[in-house]
Amino acid sequence: MCELYVKADPILYESRSRSLRIRGVVTTLRLENQFWQILQEIAEVDGMTTNQLITKLYDEIMELRGEVVNFASFLRVSCTRYLTQREARPVPLSVVRSSVG
């Protein structure tokens, strides 16, 4: 079972920093490459850039909670929640039929 995890490409868990502007303040976020890829996917699905998505998430969490203790961790959790929801979505019947035939 652990082979699935330990054989992952090291580039996926390598950290990368990105600078972006949130509410007029330039900030740097450091996340693993895998999370940057997931954020990019979410942004594309929502028709945004990654920076636009991150800014929107920041604005929404601030509006809801009034503070963000660890924004990088919030983004990681958001990514895992996205993946969980993506996997839970039912497969459209047309896709099932095309794969059977």
Coordinates of C-alpha atoms in Angstrom, one line a residue:
M1 CA 0.0 0.0 0.0
C2 CA 2.7 2.5 0.9
E3 CA 4.4 2.1 -2.5
L4 CA 1.6 4.3 -3.9
Y5 CA 2.8 7.1 -1.8
V6 CA 6.6 6.6 -1.5
K7 CA 7.0 6.2 -5.3
A8 CA 5.4 9.6 -5.9
D9 CA 7.5 11.9 -8.1
P10 CA 9.5 14.1 -5.7
I11 CA 8.6 17.2 -7.8
L12 CA 5.1 16.8 -6.5
Y13 CA 6.1 17.4 -2.9
E14 CA 8.7 20.0 -3.6
S15 CA 7.7 23.4 -2.3
R16 CA 7.4 26.4 -4.4
S17 CA 6.8 30.0 -3.4
R18 CA 4.6 32.4 -5.4
S19 CA 4.1 36.1 -4.8
L20 CA 0.7 37.6 -5.4
R21 CA -1.3 40.6 -4.4
I22 CA -4.2 40.2 -1.9
R23 CA -6.2 43.2 -1.0
G24 CA -3.4 45.4 -2.3
V25 CA -0.7 43.7 -0.2
V26 CA 2.0 41.7 -1.9
T27 CA 2.3 38.3 -0.1
T28 CA 4.2 35.1 -0.7
L29 CA 2.6 31.7 -0.4
R30 CA 4.7 28.5 -0.2
L31 CA 2.9 25.3 -1.2
E32 CA 3.9 22.0 -2.6
N33 CA 3.8 21.7 -6.4
Q34 CA 0.9 19.2 -6.1
F35 CA -1.3 21.8 -4.4
W36 CA -0.4 24.5 -6.9
Q37 CA -1.6 22.0 -9.6
I38 CA -4.8 21.4 -7.9
L39 CA -5.4 25.1 -7.3
Q40 CA -4.8 25.7 -11.0
E41 CA -7.4 23.0 -11.9
I42 CA -10.0 24.5 -9.6
A43 CA -9.3 28.0 -11.1
E44 CA -9.7 26.6 -14.6
V45 CA -13.0 24.9 -13.7
D46 CA -14.2 28.2 -12.3
G47 CA -12.9 30.3 -15.3
M48 CA -10.3 32.2 -13.2
T49 CA -6.6 32.4 -12.9
T50 CA -4.9 30.8 -9.9
N51 CA -4.2 34.2 -8.4
Q52 CA -7.9 35.3 -8.9
L53 CA -9.0 32.1 -7.2
I54 CA -6.7 32.5 -4.2
T55 CA -7.8 36.1 -3.8
K56 CA -11.4 35.1 -3.9
L57 CA -10.9 32.3 -1.3
Y58 CA -9.1 34.8 0.9
D59 CA -11.9 37.4 0.6
E60 CA -14.5 34.8 1.3
I61 CA -12.8 33.2 4.4
M62 CA -12.2 36.7 5.8
E63 CA -15.8 37.6 5.3
L64 CA -17.0 34.4 7.0
R65 CA -14.4 34.1 9.8
G66 CA -12.8 37.6 10.1
E67 CA -9.3 36.1 10.2
V68 CA -7.1 33.5 8.6
V69 CA -4.7 31.9 11.0
N70 CA -2.8 29.8 8.5
F71 CA -3.8 30.6 4.9
A72 CA -1.4 28.1 3.3
S73 CA -3.0 25.3 5.4
F74 CA -6.5 26.6 4.5
L75 CA -5.5 26.3 0.8
R76 CA -4.2 22.7 1.3
V77 CA -7.5 21.7 3.0
S78 CA -9.5 23.4 0.3
C79 CA -7.6 21.3 -2.3
T80 CA -8.3 18.1 -0.5
R81 CA -12.0 19.0 -0.1
Y82 CA -12.1 19.7 -3.8
L83 CA -10.6 16.4 -4.7
T84 CA -13.0 14.6 -2.3
Q85 CA -16.0 16.3 -4.0
R86 CA -14.6 15.7 -7.5
E87 CA -14.3 12.0 -6.8
A88 CA -17.8 11.8 -5.3
R89 CA -19.5 13.3 -8.3
P90 CA -21.5 10.8 -10.2
V91 CA -20.2 9.8 -13.7
P92 CA -22.6 11.0 -16.4
L93 CA -24.6 8.2 -18.0
S94 CA -23.3 9.1 -21.4
V95 CA -19.7 8.4 -20.2
V96 CA -20.7 5.1 -18.7
R97 CA -22.4 4.0 -21.9
S98 CA -19.4 5.0 -24.1
S99 CA -17.0 3.0 -21.9
V100 CA -19.2 -0.1 -22.0
G101 CA -19.9 -0.2 -25.7

